[in-house]
Coordinates of N, CA and C in Angstrom, one line a residue:
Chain A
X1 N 0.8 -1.2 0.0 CA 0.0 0.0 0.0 C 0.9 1.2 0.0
X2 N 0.1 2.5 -0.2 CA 0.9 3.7 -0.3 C 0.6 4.6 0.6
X3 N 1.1 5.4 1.0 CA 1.0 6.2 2.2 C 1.1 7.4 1.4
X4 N 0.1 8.3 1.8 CA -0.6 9.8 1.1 C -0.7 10.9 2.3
X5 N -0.1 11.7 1.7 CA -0.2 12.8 2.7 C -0.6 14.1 1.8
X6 N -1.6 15.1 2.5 CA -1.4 16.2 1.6 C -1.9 17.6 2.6
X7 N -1.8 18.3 2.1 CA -1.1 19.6 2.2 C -1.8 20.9 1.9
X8 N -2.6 21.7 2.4 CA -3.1 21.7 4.3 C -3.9 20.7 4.3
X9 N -4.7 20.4 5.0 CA -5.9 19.5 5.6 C -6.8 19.8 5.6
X10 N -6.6 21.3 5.9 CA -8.2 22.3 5.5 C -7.6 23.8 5.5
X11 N -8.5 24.6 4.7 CA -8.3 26.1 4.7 C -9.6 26.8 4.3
X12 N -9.3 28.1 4.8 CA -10.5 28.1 4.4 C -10.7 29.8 3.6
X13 N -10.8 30.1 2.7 CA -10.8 31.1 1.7 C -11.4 31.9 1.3
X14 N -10.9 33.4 1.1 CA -11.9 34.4 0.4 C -12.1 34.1 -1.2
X15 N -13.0 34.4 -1.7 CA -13.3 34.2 -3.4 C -12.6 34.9 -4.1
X16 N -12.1 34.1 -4.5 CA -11.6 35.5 -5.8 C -10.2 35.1 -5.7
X17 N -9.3 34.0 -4.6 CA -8.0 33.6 -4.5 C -8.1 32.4 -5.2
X18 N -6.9 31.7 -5.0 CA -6.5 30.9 -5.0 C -5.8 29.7 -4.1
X19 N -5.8 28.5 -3.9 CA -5.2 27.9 -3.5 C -4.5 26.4 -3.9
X20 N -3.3 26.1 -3.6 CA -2.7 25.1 -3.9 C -3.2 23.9 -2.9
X21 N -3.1 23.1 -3.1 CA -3.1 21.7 -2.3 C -2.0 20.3 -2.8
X22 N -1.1 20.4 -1.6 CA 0.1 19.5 -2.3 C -0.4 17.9 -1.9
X23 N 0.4 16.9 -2.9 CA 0.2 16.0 -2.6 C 1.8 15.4 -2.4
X24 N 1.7 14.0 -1.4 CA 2.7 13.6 -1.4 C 2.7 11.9 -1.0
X25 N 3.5 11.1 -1.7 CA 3.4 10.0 -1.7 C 5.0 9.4 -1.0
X26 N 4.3 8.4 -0.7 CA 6.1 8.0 0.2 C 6.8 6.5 -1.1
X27 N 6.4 6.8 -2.2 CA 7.0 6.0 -3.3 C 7.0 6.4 -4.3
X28 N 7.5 5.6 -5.2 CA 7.1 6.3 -6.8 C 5.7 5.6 -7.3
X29 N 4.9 6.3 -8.1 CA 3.8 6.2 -8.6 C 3.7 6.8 -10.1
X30 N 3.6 6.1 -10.9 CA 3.4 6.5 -12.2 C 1.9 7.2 -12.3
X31 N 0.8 6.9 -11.9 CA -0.2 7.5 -11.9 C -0.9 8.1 -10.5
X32 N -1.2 9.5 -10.9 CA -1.7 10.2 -9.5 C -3.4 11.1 -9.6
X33 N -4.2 10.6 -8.6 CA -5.5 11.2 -9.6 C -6.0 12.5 -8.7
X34 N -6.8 13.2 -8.7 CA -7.7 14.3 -8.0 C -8.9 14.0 -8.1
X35 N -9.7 14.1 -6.9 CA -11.0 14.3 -6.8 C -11.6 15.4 -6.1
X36 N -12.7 15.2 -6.1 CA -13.4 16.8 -5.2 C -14.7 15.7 -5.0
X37 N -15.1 15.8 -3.9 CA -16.4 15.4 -2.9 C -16.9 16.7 -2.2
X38 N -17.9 17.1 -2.9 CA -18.9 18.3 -2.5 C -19.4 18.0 -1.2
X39 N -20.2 18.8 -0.7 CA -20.8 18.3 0.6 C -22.1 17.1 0.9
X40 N -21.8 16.0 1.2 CA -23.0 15.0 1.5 C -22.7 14.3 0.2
X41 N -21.5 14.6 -1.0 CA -21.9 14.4 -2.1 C -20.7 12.6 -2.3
X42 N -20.9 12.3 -3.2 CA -19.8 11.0 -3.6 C -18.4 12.1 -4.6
X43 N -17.6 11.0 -4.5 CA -16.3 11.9 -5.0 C -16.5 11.8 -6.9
X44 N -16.0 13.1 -7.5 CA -15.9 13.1 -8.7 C -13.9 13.3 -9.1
X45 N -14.4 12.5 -9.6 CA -13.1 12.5 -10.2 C -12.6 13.4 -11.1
X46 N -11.2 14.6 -11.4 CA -10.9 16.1 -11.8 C -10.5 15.3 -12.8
X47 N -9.5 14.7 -12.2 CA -7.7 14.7 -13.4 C -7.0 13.7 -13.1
X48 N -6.3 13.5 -14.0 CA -5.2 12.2 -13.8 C -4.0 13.1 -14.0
X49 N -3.2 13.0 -13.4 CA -1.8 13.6 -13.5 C -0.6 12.0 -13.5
X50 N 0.1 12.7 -14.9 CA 0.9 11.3 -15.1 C 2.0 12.5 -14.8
X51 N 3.2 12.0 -14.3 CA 4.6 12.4 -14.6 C 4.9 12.9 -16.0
X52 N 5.5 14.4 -15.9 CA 5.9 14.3 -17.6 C 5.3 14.7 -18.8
X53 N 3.8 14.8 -18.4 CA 3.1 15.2 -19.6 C 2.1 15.8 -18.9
X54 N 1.1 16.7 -19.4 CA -0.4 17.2 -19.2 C -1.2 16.2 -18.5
X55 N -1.9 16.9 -18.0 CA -2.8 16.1 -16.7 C -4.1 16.2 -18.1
X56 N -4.8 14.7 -17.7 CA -6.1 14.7 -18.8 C -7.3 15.1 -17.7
X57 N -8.0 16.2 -18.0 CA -9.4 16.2 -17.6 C -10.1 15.4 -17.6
X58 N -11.2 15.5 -16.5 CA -12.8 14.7 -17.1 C -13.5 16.1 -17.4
X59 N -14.8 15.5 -17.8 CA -15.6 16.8 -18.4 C -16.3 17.5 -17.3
X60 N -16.2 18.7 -17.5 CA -16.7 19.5 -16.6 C -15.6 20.5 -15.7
X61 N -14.2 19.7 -16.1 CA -12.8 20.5 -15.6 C -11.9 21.1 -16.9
X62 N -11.4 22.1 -15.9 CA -11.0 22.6 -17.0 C -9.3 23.0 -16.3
X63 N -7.9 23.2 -17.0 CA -7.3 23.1 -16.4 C -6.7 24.6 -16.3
X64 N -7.8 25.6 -17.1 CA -7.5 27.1 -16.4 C -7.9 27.1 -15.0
X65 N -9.2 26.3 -14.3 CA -9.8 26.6 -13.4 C -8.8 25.6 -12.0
X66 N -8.4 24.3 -12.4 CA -7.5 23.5 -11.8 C -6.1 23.1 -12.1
X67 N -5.6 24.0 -12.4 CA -3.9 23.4 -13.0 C -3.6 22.4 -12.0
X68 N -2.5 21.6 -12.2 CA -2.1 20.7 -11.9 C -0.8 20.4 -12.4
X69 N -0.3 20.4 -11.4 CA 1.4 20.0 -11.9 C 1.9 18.5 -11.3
X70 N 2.5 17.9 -11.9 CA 3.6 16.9 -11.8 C 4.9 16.5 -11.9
X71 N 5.7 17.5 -11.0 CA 7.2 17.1 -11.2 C 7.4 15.9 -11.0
X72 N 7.5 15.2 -10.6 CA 8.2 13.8 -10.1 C 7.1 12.6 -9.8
X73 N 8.0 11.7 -9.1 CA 6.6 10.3 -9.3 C 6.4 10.5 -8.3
X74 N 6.3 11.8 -7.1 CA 6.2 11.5 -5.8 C 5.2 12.3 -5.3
X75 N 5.1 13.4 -5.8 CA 4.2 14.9 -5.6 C 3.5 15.0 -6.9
X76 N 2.3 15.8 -6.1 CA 1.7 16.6 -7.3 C 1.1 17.2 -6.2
X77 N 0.5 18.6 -7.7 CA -0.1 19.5 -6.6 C -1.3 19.8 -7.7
X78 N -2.2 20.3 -7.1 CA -3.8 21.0 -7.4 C -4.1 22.3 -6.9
X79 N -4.4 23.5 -8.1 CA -4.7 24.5 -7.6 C -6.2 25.0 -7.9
X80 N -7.0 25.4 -7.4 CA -8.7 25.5 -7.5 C -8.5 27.1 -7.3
X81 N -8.1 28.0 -8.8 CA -7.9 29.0 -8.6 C -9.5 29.7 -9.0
X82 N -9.3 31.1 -8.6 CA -10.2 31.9 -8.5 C -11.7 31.6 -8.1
X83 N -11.3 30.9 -6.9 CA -12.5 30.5 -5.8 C -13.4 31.1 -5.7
X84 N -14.6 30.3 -5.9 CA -16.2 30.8 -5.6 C -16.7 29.8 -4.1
X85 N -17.4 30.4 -3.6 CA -18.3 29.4 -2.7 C -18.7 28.1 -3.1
X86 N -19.1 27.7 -4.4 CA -19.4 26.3 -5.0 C -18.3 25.1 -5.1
X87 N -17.0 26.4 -5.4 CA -15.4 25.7 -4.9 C -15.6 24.6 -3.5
X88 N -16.2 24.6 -2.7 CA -16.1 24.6 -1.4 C -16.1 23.0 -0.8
X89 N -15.4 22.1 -1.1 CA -15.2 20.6 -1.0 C -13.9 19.8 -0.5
X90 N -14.2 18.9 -0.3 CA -13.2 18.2 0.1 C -12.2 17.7 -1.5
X91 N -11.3 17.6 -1.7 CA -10.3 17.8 -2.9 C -9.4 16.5 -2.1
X92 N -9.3 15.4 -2.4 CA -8.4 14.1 -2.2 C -7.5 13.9 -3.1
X93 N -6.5 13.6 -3.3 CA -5.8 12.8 -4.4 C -5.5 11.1 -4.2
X94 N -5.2 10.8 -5.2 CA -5.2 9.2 -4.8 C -4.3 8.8 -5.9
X95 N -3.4 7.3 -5.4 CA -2.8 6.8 -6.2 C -3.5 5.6 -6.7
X96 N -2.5 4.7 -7.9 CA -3.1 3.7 -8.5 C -1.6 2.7 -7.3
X97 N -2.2 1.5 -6.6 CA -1.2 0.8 -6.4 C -1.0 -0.5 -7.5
X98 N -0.1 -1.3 -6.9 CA 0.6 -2.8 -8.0 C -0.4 -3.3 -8.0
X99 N -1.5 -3.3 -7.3 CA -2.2 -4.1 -7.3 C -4.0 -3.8 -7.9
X100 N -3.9 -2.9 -8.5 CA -5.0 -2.2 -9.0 C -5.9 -1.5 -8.0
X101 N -5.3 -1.5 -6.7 CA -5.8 -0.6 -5.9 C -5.9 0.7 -5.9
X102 N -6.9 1.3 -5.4 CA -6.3 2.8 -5.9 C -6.2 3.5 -4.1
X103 N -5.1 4.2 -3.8 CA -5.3 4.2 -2.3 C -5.1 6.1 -2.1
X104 N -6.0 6.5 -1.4 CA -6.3 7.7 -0.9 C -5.2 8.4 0.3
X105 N -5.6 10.3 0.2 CA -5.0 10.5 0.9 C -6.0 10.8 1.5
X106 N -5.5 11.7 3.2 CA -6.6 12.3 4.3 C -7.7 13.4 3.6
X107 N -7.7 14.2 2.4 CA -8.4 15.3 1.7 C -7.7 16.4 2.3
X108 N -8.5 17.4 1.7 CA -8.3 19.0 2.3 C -9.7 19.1 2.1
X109 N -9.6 19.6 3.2 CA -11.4 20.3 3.2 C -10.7 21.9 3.2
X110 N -11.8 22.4 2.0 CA -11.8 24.1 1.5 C -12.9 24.5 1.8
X111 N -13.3 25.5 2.5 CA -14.4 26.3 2.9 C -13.5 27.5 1.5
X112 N -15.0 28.2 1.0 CA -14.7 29.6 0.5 C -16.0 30.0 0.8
X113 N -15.3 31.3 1.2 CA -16.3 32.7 2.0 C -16.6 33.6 0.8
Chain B
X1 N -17.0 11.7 -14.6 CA -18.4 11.6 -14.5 C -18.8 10.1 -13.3
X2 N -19.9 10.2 -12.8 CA -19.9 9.5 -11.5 C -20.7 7.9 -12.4
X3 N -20.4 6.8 -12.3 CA -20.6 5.7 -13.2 C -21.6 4.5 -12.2
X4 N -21.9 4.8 -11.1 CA -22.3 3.9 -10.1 C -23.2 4.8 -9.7
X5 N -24.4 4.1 -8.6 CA -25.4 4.0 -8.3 C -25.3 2.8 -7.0
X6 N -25.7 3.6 -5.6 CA -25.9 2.9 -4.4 C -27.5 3.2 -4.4
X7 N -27.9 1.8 -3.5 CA -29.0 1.8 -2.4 C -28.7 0.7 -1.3
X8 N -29.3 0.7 -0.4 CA -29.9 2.4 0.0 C -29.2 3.4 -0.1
X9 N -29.8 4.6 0.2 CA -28.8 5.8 0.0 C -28.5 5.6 2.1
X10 N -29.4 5.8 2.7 CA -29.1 5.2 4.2 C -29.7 4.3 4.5
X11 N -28.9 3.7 5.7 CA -28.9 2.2 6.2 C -28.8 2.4 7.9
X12 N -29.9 1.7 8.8 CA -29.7 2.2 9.7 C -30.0 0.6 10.5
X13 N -29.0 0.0 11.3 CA -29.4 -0.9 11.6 C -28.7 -1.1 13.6
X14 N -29.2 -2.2 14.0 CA -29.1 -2.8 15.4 C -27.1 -2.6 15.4
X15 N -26.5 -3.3 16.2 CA -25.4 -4.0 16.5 C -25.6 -5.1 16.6
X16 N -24.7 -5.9 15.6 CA -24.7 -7.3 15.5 C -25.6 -7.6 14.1
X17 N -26.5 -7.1 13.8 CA -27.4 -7.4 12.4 C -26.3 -7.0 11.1
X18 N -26.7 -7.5 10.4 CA -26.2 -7.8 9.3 C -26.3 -6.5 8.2
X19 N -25.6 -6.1 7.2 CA -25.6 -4.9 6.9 C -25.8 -5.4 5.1
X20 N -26.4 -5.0 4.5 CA -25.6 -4.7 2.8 C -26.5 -3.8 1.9
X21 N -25.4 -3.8 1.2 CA -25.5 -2.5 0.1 C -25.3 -2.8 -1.3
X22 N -25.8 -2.0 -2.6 CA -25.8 -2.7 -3.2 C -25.4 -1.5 -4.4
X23 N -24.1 -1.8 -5.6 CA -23.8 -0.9 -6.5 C -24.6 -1.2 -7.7
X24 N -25.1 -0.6 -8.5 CA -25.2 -0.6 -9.8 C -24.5 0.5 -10.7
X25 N -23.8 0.1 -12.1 CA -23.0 0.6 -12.9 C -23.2 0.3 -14.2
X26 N -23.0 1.2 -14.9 CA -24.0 1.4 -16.3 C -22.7 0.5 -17.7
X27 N -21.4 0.6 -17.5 CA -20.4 0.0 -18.4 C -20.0 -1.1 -18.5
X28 N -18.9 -1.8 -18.9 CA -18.1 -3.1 -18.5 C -17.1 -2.6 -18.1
X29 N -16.6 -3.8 -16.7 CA -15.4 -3.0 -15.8 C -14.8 -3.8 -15.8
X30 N -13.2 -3.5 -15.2 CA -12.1 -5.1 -15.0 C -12.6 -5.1 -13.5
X31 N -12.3 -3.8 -13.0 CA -12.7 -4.3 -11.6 C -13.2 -3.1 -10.5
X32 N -13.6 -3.5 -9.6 CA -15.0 -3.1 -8.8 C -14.1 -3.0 -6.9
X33 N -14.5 -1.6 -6.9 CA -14.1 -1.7 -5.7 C -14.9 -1.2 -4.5
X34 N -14.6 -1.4 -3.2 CA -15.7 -1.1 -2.0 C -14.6 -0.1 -1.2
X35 N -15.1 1.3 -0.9 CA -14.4 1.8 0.0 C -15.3 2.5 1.1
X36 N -14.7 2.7 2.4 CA -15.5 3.4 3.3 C -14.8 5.0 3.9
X37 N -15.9 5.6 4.4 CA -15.3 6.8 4.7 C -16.0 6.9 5.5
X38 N -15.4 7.5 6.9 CA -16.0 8.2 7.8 C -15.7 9.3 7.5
X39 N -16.5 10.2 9.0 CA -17.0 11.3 8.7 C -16.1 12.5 8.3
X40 N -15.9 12.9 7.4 CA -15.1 13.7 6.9 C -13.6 13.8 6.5
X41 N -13.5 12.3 6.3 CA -11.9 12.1 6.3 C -12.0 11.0 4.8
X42 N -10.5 10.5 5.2 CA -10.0 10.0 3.6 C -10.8 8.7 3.2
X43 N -10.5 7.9 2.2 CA -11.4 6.5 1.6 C -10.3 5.7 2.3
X44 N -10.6 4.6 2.8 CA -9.6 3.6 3.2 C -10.7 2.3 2.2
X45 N -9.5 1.9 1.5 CA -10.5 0.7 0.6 C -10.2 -1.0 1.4
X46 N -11.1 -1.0 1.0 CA -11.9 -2.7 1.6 C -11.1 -3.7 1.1
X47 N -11.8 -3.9 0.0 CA -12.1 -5.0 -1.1 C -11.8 -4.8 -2.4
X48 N -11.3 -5.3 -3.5 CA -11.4 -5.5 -4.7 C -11.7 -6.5 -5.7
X49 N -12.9 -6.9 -6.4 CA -13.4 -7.8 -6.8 C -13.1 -7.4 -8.8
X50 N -12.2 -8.3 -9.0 CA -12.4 -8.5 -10.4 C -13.2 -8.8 -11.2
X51 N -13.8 -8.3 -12.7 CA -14.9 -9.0 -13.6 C -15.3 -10.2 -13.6
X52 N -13.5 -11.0 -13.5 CA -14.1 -12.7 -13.6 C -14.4 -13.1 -12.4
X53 N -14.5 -12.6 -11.3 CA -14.6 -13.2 -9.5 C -16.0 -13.0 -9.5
X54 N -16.9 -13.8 -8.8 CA -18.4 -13.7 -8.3 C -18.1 -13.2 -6.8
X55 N -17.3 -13.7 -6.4 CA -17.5 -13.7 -4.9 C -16.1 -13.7 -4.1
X56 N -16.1 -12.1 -3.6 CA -14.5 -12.6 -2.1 C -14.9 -11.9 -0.9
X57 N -14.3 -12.4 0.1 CA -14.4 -12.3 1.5 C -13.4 -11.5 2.1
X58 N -13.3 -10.7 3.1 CA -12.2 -10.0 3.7 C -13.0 -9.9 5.1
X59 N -12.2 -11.0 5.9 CA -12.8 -10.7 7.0 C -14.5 -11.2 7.4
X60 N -15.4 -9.6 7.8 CA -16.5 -9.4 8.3 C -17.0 -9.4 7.0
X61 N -17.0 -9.0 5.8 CA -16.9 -8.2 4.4 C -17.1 -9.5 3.5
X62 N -18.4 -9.3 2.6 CA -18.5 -10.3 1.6 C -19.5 -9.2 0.8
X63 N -18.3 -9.9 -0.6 CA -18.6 -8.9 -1.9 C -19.0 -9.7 -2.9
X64 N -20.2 -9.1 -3.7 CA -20.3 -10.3 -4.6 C -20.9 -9.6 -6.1
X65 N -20.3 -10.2 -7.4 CA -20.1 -9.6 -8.0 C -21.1 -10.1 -9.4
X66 N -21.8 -9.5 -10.0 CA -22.8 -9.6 -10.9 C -22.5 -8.8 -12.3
X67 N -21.6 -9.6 -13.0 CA -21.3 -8.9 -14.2 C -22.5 -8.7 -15.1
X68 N -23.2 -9.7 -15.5 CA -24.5 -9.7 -16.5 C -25.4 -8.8 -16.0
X69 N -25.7 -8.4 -14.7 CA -26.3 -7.6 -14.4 C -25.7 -6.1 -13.7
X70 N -24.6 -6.0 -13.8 CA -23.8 -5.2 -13.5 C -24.4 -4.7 -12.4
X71 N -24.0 -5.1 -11.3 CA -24.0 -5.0 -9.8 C -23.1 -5.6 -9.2
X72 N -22.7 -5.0 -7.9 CA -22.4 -5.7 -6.6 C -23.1 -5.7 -5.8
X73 N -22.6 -6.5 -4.3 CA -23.3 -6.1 -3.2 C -22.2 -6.0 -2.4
X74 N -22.0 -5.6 -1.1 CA -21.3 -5.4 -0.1 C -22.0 -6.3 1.3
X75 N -22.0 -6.9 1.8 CA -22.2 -7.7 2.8 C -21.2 -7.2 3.8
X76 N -21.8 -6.5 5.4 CA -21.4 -6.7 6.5 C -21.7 -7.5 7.3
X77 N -20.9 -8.4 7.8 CA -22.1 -9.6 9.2 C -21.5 -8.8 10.3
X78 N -22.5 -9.4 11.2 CA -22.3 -9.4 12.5 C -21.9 -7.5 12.9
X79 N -22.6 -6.6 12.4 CA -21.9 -5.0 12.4 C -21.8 -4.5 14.3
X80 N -20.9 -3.5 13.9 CA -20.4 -3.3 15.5 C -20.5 -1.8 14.9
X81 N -20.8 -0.5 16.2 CA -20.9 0.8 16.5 C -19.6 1.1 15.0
X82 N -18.4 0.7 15.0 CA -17.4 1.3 15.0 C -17.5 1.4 12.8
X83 N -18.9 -0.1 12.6 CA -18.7 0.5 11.4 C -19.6 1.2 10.6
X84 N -19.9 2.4 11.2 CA -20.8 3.6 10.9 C -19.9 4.2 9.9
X85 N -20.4 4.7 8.8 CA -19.6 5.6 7.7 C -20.0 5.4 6.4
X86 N -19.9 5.8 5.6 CA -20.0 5.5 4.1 C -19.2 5.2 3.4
X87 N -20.4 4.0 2.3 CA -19.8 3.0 2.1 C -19.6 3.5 0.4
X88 N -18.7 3.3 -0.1 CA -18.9 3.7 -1.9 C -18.0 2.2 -2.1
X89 N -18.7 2.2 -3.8 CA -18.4 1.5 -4.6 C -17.9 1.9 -6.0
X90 N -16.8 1.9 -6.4 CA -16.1 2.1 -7.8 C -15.8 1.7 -8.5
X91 N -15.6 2.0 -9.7 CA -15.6 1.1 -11.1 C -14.8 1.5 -12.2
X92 N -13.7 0.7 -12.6 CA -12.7 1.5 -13.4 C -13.1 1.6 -14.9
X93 N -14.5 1.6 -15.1 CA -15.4 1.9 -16.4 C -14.2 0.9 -17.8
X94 N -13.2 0.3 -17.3 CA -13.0 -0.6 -18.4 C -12.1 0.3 -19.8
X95 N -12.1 1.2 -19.5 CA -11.1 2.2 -20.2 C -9.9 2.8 -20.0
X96 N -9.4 2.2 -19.0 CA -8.2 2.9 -18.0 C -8.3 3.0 -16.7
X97 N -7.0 3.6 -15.8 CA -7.1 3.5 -14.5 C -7.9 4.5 -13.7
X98 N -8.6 5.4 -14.5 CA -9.7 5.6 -13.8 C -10.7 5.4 -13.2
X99 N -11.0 5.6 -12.0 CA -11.9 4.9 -11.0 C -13.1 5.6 -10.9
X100 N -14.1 5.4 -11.2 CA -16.0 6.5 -11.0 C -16.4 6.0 -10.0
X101 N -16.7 6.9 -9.3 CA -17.4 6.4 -8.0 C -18.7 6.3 -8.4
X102 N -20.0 5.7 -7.1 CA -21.2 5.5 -6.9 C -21.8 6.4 -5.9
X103 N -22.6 6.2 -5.7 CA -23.4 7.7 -5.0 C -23.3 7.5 -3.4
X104 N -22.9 6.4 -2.9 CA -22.6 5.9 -1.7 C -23.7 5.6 -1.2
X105 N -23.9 4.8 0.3 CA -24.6 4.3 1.2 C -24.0 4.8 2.6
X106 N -24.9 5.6 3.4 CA -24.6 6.3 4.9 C -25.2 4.8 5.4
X107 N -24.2 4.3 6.3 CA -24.4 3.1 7.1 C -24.1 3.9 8.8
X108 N -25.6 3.4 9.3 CA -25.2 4.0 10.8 C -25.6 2.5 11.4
X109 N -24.6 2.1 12.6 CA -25.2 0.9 13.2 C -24.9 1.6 14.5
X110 N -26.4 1.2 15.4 CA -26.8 1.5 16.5 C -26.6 1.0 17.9
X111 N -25.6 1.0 18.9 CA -24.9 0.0 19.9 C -26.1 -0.7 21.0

């Protein structure tokens, strides 16, 4: 299994900013994904971020609204810029393990004001 | 886009009674997974049941897998206070390593 950490845990924001949310893995990982879980809601899945190349969207994201970077097989990061109130969810990343598991980190919960 | 479908949406039972839940998913998948969350924190995953598997066990945990009808179920026996949380189900829609979640099931068991 993989061990996920990410970066804050929660924050909580005026509209109109930005914020980063780092992820971090204690291995290498060729594939790293994002989600957002609204409130009461189930998780939707943003992006896939591979090492190396452009992160592929699902529909409904866009990567002016979520950049995403991937230096290395270890980190990535997610930014949910120019924050509205509807921004306002929990944001997890998750890996793929050897074993077709896919394993989570703690989230960040984002309040925007 | 979200690919699965729980019921119940809540589940409210004794301690000790038996618990299950049930996914439906609209595609063909390799494989199907069970995760839980408590209240406001990360997925810790259960189980993973493959297309070709009907049926695996983990523990308390029995998952059973209905490819022709594209369902699972999630089976808890014997449930204790501690496994209160929501339960999802995911499906790597058979296109890649992406995972779609289901709409989840709030399982509260009562001591």
């Amino acid at each position: 299994s993989a061990v996920i950490s990410q970066k804050p845990s929660r924050d909580i924001c005026q509209r109109g900013t930005s914020l980063t949310i780092q992820c971090q893995v204690d291995s290498q990982v060729t594939m790293m994904f994002w989600y957002r879980q609204q409130p009461g809601q189930s998780l939707t899945l943003i992006a896939t971020a591979n090492q190396g190349s452009e992160a592929t969207y699902e529909s409904g994201f866009v990567i002016d609204k979520f950049p995403i970077s991937r230096p290395n097989l270890t980190f990535s990061t997610l930014t949910v810029s120019n924050m509205s109130p509807e921004d306002s969810s929990i944001y997890l990343c998750s890996v793929l393990g050897g074993t077709d598991t896919q394993y989570f980190g703690p989230g960040t919960r984002l309040t925007v004001l | 886009s979200q690919q699965g479908e729980e019921d119940p949406q809540a589940l409210s039972i004794q301690e000790g009674e038996n618990a299950t839940m049930n996914c439906s998913y609209k595609t063909s998948i390799n494989n199907l997974q069970w995760y839980r969350q408590n209240s406001g924190r990360g997925l810790v995953h259960l189980i993973l049941i493959r297309s070709n598997e009907r049926e695996k066990h983990s523990g308390r945990l029995r998952v059973t897998l209905d490819t022709s009808k594209k369902s699972s179920s999630l089976l808890i026996t014997a449930s204790r206070a501690a496994d209160t949380a929501s339960y999802f189900c995911a499906t790597d829609a058979n296109t890649g390593n992406q995972f779609y979640f289901g709409t989840g099931t709030s399982l509260t068991v009562i001591p």
